[in-house]
Coordinates of C-alpha atoms and ligand atoms in Angstrom, one line a residue:
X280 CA 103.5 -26.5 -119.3
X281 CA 102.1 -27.4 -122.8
X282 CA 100.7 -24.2 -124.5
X283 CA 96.9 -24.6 -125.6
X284 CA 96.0 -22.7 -128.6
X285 CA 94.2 -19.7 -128.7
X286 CA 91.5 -20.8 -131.6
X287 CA 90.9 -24.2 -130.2
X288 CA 89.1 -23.4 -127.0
X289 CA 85.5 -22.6 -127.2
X290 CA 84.1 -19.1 -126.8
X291 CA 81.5 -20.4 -124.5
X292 CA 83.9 -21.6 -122.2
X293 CA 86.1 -18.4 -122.4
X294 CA 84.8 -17.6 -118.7
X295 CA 85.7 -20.8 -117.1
X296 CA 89.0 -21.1 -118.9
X297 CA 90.1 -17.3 -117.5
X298 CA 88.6 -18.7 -114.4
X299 CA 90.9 -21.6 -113.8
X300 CA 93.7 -19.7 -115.4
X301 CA 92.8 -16.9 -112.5
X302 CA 92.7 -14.3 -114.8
X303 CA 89.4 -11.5 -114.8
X304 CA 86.5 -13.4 -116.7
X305 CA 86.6 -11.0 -119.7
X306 CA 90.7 -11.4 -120.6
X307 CA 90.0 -13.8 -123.5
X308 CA 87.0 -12.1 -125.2
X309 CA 89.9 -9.3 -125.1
X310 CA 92.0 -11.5 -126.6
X311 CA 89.1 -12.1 -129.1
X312 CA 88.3 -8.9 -130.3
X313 CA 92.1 -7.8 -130.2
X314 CA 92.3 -11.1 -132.8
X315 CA 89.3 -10.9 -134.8
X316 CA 88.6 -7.4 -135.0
X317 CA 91.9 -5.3 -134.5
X318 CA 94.6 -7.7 -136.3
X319 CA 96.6 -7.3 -133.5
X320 CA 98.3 -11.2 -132.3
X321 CA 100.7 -10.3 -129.9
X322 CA 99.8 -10.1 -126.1
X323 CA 102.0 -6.9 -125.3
X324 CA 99.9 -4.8 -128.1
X325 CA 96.7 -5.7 -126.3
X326 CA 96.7 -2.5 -124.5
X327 CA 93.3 -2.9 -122.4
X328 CA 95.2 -6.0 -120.4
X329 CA 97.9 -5.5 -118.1
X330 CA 101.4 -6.2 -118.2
X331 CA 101.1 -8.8 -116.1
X332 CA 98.2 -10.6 -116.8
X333 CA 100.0 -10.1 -121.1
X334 CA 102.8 -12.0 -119.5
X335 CA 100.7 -14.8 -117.7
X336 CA 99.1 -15.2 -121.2
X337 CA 102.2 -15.4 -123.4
X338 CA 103.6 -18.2 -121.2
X339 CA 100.1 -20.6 -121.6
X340 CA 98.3 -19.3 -125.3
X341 CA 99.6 -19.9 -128.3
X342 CA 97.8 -17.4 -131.2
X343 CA 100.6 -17.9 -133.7
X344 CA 101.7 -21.7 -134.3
X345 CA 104.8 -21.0 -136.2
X346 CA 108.2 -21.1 -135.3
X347 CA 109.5 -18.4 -138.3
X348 CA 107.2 -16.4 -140.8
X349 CA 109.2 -15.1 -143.4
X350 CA 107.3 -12.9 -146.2
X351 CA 109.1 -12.8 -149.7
X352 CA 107.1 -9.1 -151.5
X353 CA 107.1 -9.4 -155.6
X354 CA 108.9 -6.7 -156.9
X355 CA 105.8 -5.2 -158.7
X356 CA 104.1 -4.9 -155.3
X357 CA 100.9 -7.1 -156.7
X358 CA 101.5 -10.0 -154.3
X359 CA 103.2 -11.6 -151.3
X360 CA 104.4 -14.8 -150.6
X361 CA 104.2 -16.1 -146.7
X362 CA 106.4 -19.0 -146.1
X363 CA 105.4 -20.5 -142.6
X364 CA 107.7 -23.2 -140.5
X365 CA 105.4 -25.4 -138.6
X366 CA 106.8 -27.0 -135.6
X367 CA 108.9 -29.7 -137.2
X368 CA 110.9 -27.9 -139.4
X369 CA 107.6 -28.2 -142.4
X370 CA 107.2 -25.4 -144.9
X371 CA 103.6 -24.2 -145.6
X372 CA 103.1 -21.4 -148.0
X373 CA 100.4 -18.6 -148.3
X374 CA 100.1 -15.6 -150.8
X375 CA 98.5 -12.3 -150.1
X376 CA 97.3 -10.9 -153.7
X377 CA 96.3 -7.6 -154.5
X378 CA 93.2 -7.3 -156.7
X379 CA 91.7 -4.5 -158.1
X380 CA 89.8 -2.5 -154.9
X381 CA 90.3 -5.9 -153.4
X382 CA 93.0 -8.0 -151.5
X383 CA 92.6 -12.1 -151.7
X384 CA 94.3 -14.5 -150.0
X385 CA 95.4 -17.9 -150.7
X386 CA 95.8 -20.1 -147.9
X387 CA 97.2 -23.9 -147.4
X388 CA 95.5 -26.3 -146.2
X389 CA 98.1 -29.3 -146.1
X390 CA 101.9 -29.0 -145.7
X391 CA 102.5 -30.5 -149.2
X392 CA 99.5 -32.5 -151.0
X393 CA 99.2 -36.3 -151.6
X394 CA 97.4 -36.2 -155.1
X395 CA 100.6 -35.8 -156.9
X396 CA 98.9 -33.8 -160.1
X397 CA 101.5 -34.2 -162.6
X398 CA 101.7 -29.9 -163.6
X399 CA 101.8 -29.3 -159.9
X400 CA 104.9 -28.4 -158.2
X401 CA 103.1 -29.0 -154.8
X402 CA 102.0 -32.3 -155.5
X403 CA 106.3 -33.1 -156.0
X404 CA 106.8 -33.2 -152.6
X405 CA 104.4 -34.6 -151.5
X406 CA 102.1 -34.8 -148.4
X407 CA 103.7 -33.8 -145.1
X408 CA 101.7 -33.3 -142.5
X409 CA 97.5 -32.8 -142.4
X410 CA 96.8 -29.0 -141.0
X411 CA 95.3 -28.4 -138.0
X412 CA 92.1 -26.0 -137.6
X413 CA 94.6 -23.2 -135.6
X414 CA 97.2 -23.7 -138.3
X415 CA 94.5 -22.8 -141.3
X416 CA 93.1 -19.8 -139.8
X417 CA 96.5 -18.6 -138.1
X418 CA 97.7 -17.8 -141.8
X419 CA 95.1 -15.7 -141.8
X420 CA 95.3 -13.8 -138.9
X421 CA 99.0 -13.6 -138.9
X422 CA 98.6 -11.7 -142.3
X423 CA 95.7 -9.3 -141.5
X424 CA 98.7 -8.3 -138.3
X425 CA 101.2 -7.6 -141.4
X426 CA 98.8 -4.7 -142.1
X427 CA 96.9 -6.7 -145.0
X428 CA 93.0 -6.0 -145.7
X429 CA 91.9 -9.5 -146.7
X430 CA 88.7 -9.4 -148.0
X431 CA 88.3 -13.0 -150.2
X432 CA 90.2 -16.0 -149.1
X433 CA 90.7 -19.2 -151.7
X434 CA 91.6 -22.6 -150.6
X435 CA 94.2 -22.8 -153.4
X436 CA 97.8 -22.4 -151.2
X437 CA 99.5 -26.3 -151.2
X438 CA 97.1 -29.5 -150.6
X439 CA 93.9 -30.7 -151.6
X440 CA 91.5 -28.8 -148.7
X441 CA 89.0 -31.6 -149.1
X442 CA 91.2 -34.4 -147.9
X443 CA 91.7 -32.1 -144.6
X444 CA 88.2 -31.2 -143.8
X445 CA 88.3 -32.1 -140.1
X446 CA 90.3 -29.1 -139.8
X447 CA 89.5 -27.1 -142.9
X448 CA 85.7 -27.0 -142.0
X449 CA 86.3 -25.4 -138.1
X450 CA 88.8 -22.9 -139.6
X451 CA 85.6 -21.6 -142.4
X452 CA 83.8 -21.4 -139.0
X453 CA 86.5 -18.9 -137.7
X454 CA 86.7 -17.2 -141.4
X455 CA 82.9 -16.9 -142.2
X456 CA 81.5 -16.8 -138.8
X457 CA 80.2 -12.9 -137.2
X458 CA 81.9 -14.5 -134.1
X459 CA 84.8 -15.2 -135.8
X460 CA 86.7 -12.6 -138.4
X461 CA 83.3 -12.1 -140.7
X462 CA 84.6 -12.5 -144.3
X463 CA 81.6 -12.7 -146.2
X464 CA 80.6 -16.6 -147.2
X465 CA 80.5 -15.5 -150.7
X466 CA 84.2 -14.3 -150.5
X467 CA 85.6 -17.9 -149.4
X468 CA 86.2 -20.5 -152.1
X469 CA 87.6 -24.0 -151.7
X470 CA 89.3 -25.4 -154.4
X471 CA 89.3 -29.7 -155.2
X472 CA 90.8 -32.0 -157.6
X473 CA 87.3 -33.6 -157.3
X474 CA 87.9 -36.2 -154.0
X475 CA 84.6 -37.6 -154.2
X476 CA 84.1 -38.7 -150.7
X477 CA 84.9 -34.8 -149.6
X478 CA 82.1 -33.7 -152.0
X479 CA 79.6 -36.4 -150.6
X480 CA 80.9 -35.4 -147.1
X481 CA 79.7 -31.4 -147.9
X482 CA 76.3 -32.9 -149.2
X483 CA 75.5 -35.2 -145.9
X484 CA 76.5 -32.3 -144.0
X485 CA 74.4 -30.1 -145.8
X486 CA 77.8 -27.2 -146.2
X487 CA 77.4 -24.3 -148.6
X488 CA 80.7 -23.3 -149.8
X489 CA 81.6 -21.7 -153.3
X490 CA 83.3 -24.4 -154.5
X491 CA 86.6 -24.5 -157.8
X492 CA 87.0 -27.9 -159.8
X493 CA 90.5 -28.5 -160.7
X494 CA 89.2 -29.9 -164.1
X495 CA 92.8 -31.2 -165.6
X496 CA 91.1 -32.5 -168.7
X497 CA 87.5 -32.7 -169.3
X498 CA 88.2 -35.7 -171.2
X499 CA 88.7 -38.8 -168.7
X500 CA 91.7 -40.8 -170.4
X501 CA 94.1 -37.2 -170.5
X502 CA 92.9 -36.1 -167.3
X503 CA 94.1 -39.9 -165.9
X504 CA 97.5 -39.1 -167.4
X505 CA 98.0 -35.5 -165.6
X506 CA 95.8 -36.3 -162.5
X507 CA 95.8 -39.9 -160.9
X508 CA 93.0 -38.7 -158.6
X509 CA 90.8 -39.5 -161.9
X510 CA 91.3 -43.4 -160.9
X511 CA 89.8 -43.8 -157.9
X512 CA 87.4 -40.8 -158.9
X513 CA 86.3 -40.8 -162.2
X514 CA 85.3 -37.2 -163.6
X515 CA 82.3 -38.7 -164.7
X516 CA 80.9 -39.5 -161.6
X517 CA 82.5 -36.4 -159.8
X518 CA 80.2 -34.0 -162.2
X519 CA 77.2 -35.4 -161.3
X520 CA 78.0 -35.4 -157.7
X521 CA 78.8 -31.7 -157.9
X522 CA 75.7 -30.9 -159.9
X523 CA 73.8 -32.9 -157.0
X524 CA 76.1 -30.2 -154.7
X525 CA 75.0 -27.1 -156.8
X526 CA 71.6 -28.1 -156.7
X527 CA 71.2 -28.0 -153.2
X528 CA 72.8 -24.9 -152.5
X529 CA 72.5 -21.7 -154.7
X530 CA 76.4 -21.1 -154.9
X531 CA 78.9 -20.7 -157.3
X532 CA 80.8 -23.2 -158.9
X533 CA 84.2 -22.6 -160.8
X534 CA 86.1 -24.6 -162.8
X535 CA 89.9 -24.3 -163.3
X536 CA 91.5 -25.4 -166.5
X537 CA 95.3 -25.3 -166.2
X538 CA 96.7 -25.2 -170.0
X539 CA 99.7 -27.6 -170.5
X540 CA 100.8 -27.6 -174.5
X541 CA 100.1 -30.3 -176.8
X542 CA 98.2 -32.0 -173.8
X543 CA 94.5 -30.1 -173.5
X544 CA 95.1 -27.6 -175.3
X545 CA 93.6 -28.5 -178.6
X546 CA 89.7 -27.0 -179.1
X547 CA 88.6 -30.6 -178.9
X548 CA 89.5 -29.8 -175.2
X549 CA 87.8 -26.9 -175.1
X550 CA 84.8 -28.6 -176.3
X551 CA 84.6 -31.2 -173.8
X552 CA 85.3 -28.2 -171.3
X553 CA 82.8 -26.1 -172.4
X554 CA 80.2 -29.5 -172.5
X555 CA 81.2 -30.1 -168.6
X556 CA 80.4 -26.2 -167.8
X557 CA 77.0 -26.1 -169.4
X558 CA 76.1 -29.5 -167.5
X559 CA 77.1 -27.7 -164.3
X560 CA 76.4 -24.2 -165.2
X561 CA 80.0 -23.4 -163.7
X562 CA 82.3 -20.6 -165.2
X563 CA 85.4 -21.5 -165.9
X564 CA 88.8 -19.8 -165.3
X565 CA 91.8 -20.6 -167.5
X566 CA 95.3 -20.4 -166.0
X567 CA 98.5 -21.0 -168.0
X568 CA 100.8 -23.4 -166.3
X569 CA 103.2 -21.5 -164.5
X570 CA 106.3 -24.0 -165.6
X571 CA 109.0 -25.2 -163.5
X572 CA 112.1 -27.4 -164.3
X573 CA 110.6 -30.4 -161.7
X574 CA 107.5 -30.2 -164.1
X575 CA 107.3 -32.3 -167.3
X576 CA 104.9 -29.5 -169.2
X577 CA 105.2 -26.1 -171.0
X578 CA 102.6 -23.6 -171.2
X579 CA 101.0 -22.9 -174.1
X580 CA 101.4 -20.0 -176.3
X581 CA 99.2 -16.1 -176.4
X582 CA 97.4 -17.5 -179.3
X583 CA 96.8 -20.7 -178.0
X584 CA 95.3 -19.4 -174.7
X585 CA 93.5 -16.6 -176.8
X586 CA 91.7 -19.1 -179.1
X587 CA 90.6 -21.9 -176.1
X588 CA 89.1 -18.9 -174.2
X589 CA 87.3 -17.9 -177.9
X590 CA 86.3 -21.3 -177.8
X591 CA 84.7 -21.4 -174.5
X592 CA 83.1 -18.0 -175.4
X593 CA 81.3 -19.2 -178.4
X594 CA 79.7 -21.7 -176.6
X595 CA 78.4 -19.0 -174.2
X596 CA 80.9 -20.1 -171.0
X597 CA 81.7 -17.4 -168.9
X598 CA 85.1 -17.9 -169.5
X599 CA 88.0 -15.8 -167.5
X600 CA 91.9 -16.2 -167.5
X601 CA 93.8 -16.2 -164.3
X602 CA 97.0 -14.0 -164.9
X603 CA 99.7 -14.9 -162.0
X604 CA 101.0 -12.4 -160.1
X605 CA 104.1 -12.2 -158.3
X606 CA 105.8 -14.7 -160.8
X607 CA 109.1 -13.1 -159.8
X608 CA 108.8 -14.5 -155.9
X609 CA 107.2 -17.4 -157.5
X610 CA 104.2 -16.6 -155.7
X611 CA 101.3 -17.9 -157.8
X612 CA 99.3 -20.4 -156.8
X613 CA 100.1 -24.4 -157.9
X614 CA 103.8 -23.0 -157.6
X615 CA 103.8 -23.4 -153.5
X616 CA 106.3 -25.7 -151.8
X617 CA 110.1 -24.4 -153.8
X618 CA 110.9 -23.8 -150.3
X619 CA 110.2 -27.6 -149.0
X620 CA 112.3 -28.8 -152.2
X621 CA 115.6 -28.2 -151.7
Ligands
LIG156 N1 94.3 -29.0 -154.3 C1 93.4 -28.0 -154.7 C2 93.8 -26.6 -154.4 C3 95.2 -26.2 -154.6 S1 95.8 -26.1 -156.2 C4 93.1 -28.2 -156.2 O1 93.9 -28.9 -156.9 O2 92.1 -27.6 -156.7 C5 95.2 -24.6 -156.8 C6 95.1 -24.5 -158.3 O3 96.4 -24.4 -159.0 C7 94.4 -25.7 -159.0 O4 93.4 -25.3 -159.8 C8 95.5 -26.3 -159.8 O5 95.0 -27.0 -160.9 C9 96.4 -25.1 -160.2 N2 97.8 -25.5 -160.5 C10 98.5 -26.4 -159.9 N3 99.8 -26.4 -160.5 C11 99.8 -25.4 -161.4 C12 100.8 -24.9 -162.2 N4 102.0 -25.4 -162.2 N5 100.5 -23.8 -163.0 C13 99.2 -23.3 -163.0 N6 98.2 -23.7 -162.2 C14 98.5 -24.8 -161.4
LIG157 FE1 97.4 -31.2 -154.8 FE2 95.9 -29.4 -156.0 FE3 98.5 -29.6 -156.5 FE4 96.8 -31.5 -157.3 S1 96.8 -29.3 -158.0 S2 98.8 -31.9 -156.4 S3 95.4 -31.5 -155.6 S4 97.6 -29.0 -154.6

């Protein structure tokens, strides 16, 4: 028999499905609430169903789509990487990070990412395989059942979520929803490499999100360099669809600057930077490029990062520095997928 999957069957049809699975009417809103509310994913921890009707389940629902889970701490207890194997022997990676007072997670919503940034180890690979809805918010729930208190969730794990959003847009549903596991809306944030027709796609559809531009290079000829997405979808034309977004919806809007030396580094950069956040009224976050030997840049120096911030600053940009955590399990983000290159 083909196992269904416990986050793709409608709650209103709960009744009917225990129905013609002749099991009591309320064993999947059980099920539900063991999910969603007591991070609990296995059927013979769900105490309030028997052991028989646990068994019945476990041979027809799937809640955890992964054949192995293997969880890789950082020695400085600040993060951990989750390194899933979907079905057919594909790696996806998520990272549980420790904030202050607060614990964020950073979730995948592609098994490897077709945009091939240049500074991105993810983008090496390539794309594998689209996500499915069950396989975006199982990361989530599968971590919450490690004993995790996820508060935020970012779309910054491997792939570009707005490629995806047939199945990244039902998983929010799950994320943000009261019926679902109630993260606040305010603590989810999608990061893009600015796909236009995912941004237009949010717009028709009239989605709030917090939204994180992966800006590359404010300037249009560098960023084509580092990011070929800039071809088909010119920065230019991506700001102004975003500032159509951010009118429309009073939500935040970050952009992430990822410093590669000698390449947008220089306070030209910052200038143009700093231009693109007052058009949008966006903060930005600055991350140093966490290097790698498969990629072709360095990171730039204390002082460099120091003075492009001070840049930024004087122009009155909020301006904030990502610090990675973890770097010893090579957990930070833009550093997922080792595992897939072997
Ligand atoms: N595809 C989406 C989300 C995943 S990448 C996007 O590009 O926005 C998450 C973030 O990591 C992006 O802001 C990206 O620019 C950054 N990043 C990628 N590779 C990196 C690296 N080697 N070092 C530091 N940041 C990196
Ligand atoms: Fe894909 Fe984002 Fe990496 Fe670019 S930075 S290759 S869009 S995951």
């Amino acid at each position: 028999m083909t196992m269904i999957n416990f986050f793709d069957i409608p709650l209103d049809t709960y009744k009917s499905w225990c129905a013609s699975h002749k099991l009591p009417a309320f064993t999947l809103r059980q099920v539900h609430e063991w999910v969603t509310k007591k991070n609990t994913i296995s059927f013979d921890k769900m105490t309030n169903i028997s052991v028989k009707n646990q068994a019945k389940l476990s041979e027809i629902l799937t809640i955890n789509p992964f054949k192995t889970c293997q969880s890789l701490p950082a020695s400085d207890g600040s993060a951990t990487k989750y390194i899933f194997e979907l079905a057919n022997h594909v790696f996806i990676e998520a990272v549980a990070i420790q904030e202050k007072g607060y614990e964020t997670l950073c979730i995948s919503s592609q098994a490897g990412c077709p945009v091939d940034c240049k500074f991105c180890l993810t983008g090496v690979g390539g794309l594998k395989k689209n996500l499915s809805m069950p396989e975006i918010v199982a990361q989530l729930a599968v971590i919450l059942s490690k004993g995790h208190s996820i508060t935020h969730v970012v779309f910054m794990g491997m792939g570009e979520p707005l490629l995806n959003l047939k199945s990244v847009l039902p998983a929010l549903d799950w994320l943000q929803s009261d019926w679902g596991f109630n993260l606040s809306k305010r603590h989810i944030t999608v990061s893009t490499s600015g796909y236009l027709a995912g941004i237009k796609e949010l717009i028709k559809n009239n989605i709030a999100l917090n939204l994180a531009f992966s800006v590359g290079s404010a300037n249009p000829k560098t960023r084509a360099t580092i990011m070929p997405i800039e071809e088909r979808n010119p920065i230019v034309e991506v700001a102004q669809t975003l500032a159509q977004y951010c009118n429309m919806h009073n939500r935040k809007l970050t952009l992430e600057y990822t410093l590669l030396k000698h390449v947008n580094d220089d306070l030209e950069s910052a200038q143009q930077l700093a231009n693109l956040a007052q058009y949008l009224k966006a903060k930005v976050n600055l991350i140093n490029l966490n290097p790698h030997p498969k990629i072709p840049f360095q990171p730039v120096s204390n002082a460099t990062l120091a003075a492009f911030k001070q840049a930024l600053i004087n122009q009155n940009i909020r301006t904030t520095v990502r610090y990675s955590k973890g770097q010893d399990v090579i957990a930070a983000c833009g550093q997922l997928g080792e595992s897939n290159l072997s």
